[in-house]
Amino acid sequence: MMLWIFCLVLSIFFHLSIAFSNTLSLKEALRLAKEKNLELKAQERMLKAMQLEKESAKGAYYPVFKFEETYANTNLPANVFSYKLNQGKM
């Protein structure tokens, strides 16, 4: 009976010593909290998405250039006249 109580007390102290051996400093605890906090990660990604949206919105202020060139060759006078009319040269 005494041996059983001694083993029980010894195992309790053994488990307590293991439990208290994993102590963290304040810096380590804060670092772990930042790494494991899913809400913080979600907010960081939301901030990154908003920054990228802002950058893409800046593109709306940049000028847009569109170039178009056509070529036509004809000997018919009516077509020549209509082509010049479309170009605004007459």
PDB file of C-alpha atoms in Angstrom:
ATOM      1  CA  MET A   1       0.000   0.000   0.000  1.00  0.00           C
ATOM      2  CA  MET A   2       2.801   2.433   0.888  1.00  0.00           C
ATOM      3  CA  LEU A   3       4.599   1.517  -2.306  1.00  0.00           C
ATOM      4  CA  TRP A   4       1.481   2.306  -4.302  1.00  0.00           C
ATOM      5  CA  ILE A   5       1.111   5.748  -2.657  1.00  0.00           C
ATOM      6  CA  PHE A   6       4.804   6.430  -3.164  1.00  0.00           C
ATOM      7  CA  CYS A   7       4.531   5.573  -6.879  1.00  0.00           C
ATOM      8  CA  LEU A   8       1.434   7.765  -7.202  1.00  0.00           C
ATOM      9  CA  VAL A   9       3.127  10.763  -5.564  1.00  0.00           C
ATOM     10  CA  LEU A  10       6.252  10.197  -7.643  1.00  0.00           C
ATOM     11  CA  SER A  11       4.256  10.080 -10.883  1.00  0.00           C
ATOM     12  CA  ILE A  12       2.396  13.286  -9.941  1.00  0.00           C
ATOM     13  CA  PHE A  13       5.678  15.109  -9.336  1.00  0.00           C
ATOM     14  CA  PHE A  14       7.072  13.689 -12.566  1.00  0.00           C
ATOM     15  CA  HIS A  15       4.095  14.978 -14.568  1.00  0.00           C
ATOM     16  CA  LEU A  16       4.250  18.362 -12.871  1.00  0.00           C
ATOM     17  CA  SER A  17       7.940  18.718 -13.646  1.00  0.00           C
ATOM     18  CA  ILE A  18       7.260  17.946 -17.315  1.00  0.00           C
ATOM     19  CA  ALA A  19       4.376  20.429 -17.400  1.00  0.00           C
ATOM     20  CA  PHE A  20       6.466  23.256 -15.947  1.00  0.00           C
ATOM     21  CA  SER A  21       9.510  22.512 -18.094  1.00  0.00           C
ATOM     22  CA  ASN A  22       7.733  23.966 -21.166  1.00  0.00           C
ATOM     23  CA  THR A  23       7.685  27.556 -19.969  1.00  0.00           C
ATOM     24  CA  LEU A  24       7.820  30.368 -22.507  1.00  0.00           C
ATOM     25  CA  SER A  25       9.237  33.814 -22.319  1.00  0.00           C
ATOM     26  CA  LEU A  26       7.003  36.758 -23.153  1.00  0.00           C
ATOM     27  CA  LYS A  27       8.721  37.270 -26.516  1.00  0.00           C
ATOM     28  CA  GLU A  28       8.278  33.614 -27.456  1.00  0.00           C
ATOM     29  CA  ALA A  29       4.633  33.672 -26.411  1.00  0.00           C
ATOM     30  CA  LEU A  30       3.955  36.788 -28.500  1.00  0.00           C
ATOM     31  CA  ARG A  31       5.778  35.303 -31.481  1.00  0.00           C
ATOM     32  CA  LEU A  32       3.750  32.089 -31.253  1.00  0.00           C
ATOM     33  CA  ALA A  33       0.525  34.066 -30.900  1.00  0.00           C
ATOM     34  CA  LYS A  34       1.316  36.050 -34.052  1.00  0.00           C
ATOM     35  CA  GLU A  35       2.211  32.908 -36.009  1.00  0.00           C
ATOM     36  CA  LYS A  36      -0.840  30.891 -34.954  1.00  0.00           C
ATOM     37  CA  ASN A  37      -3.507  33.621 -34.962  1.00  0.00           C
ATOM     38  CA  LEU A  38      -5.704  32.905 -37.998  1.00  0.00           C
ATOM     39  CA  GLU A  39      -7.665  36.138 -37.641  1.00  0.00           C
ATOM     40  CA  LEU A  40      -4.444  38.131 -37.795  1.00  0.00           C
ATOM     41  CA  LYS A  41      -3.381  36.239 -40.922  1.00  0.00           C
ATOM     42  CA  ALA A  42      -6.762  36.936 -42.526  1.00  0.00           C
ATOM     43  CA  GLN A  43      -6.463  40.653 -41.764  1.00  0.00           C
ATOM     44  CA  GLU A  44      -2.939  40.760 -43.213  1.00  0.00           C
ATOM     45  CA  ARG A  45      -4.145  39.124 -46.426  1.00  0.00           C
ATOM     46  CA  MET A  46      -7.119  41.494 -46.583  1.00  0.00           C
ATOM     47  CA  LEU A  47      -4.722  44.440 -46.264  1.00  0.00           C
ATOM     48  CA  LYS A  48      -2.546  43.022 -49.053  1.00  0.00           C
ATOM     49  CA  ALA A  49      -5.609  42.600 -51.291  1.00  0.00           C
ATOM     50  CA  MET A  50      -6.679  46.190 -50.649  1.00  0.00           C
ATOM     51  CA  GLN A  51      -3.192  47.454 -51.506  1.00  0.00           C
ATOM     52  CA  LEU A  52      -3.245  45.511 -54.772  1.00  0.00           C
ATOM     53  CA  GLU A  53      -6.718  46.880 -55.553  1.00  0.00           C
ATOM     54  CA  LYS A  54      -5.411  50.395 -54.989  1.00  0.00           C
ATOM     55  CA  GLU A  55      -2.511  49.776 -57.368  1.00  0.00           C
ATOM     56  CA  SER A  56      -4.829  48.412 -60.051  1.00  0.00           C
ATOM     57  CA  ALA A  57      -7.168  51.410 -59.656  1.00  0.00           C
ATOM     58  CA  LYS A  58      -4.275  53.745 -60.422  1.00  0.00           C
ATOM     59  CA  GLY A  59      -4.202  52.244 -63.905  1.00  0.00           C
ATOM     60  CA  ALA A  60      -7.545  53.890 -64.670  1.00  0.00           C
ATOM     61  CA  TYR A  61      -5.789  57.272 -64.675  1.00  0.00           C
ATOM     62  CA  TYR A  62      -3.178  56.272 -67.221  1.00  0.00           C
ATOM     63  CA  PRO A  63      -3.872  57.242 -70.838  1.00  0.00           C
ATOM     64  CA  VAL A  64      -5.012  54.577 -73.260  1.00  0.00           C
ATOM     65  CA  PHE A  65      -3.730  54.704 -76.811  1.00  0.00           C
ATOM     66  CA  LYS A  66      -5.464  52.867 -79.615  1.00  0.00           C
ATOM     67  CA  PHE A  67      -3.962  52.780 -83.066  1.00  0.00           C
ATOM     68  CA  GLU A  68      -5.723  51.546 -86.163  1.00  0.00           C
ATOM     69  CA  GLU A  69      -4.446  51.541 -89.704  1.00  0.00           C
ATOM     70  CA  THR A  70      -6.164  50.365 -92.868  1.00  0.00           C
ATOM     71  CA  TYR A  71      -5.072  50.192 -96.458  1.00  0.00           C
ATOM     72  CA  ALA A  72      -7.189  49.943 -99.577  1.00  0.00           C
ATOM     73  CA  ASN A  73      -6.235  50.046-103.233  1.00  0.00           C
ATOM     74  CA  THR A  74      -8.843  50.640-105.913  1.00  0.00           C
ATOM     75  CA  ASN A  75      -9.262  52.132-109.382  1.00  0.00           C
ATOM     76  CA  LEU A  76     -12.969  52.838-109.040  1.00  0.00           C
ATOM     77  CA  PRO A  77     -13.648  56.573-108.628  1.00  0.00           C
ATOM     78  CA  ALA A  78     -16.695  56.039-106.387  1.00  0.00           C
ATOM     79  CA  ASN A  79     -14.679  53.944-103.937  1.00  0.00           C
ATOM     80  CA  VAL A  80     -11.825  56.463-103.884  1.00  0.00           C
ATOM     81  CA  PHE A  81     -14.287  59.234-103.078  1.00  0.00           C
ATOM     82  CA  SER A  82     -15.968  57.186-100.286  1.00  0.00           C
ATOM     83  CA  TYR A  83     -12.608  56.233 -98.736  1.00  0.00           C
ATOM     84  CA  LYS A  84     -11.537  59.874 -98.627  1.00  0.00           C
ATOM     85  CA  LEU A  85     -14.899  60.796 -97.136  1.00  0.00           C
ATOM     86  CA  ASN A  86     -14.430  58.205 -94.351  1.00  0.00           C
ATOM     87  CA  GLN A  87     -10.982  59.598 -93.573  1.00  0.00           C
ATOM     88  CA  GLY A  88     -12.315  63.132 -93.342  1.00  0.00           C
ATOM     89  CA  LYS A  89      -9.985  64.478 -96.023  1.00  0.00           C
ATOM     90  CA  MET A  90     -12.731  66.089 -98.091  1.00  0.00           C
TER      91      MET A  90
END
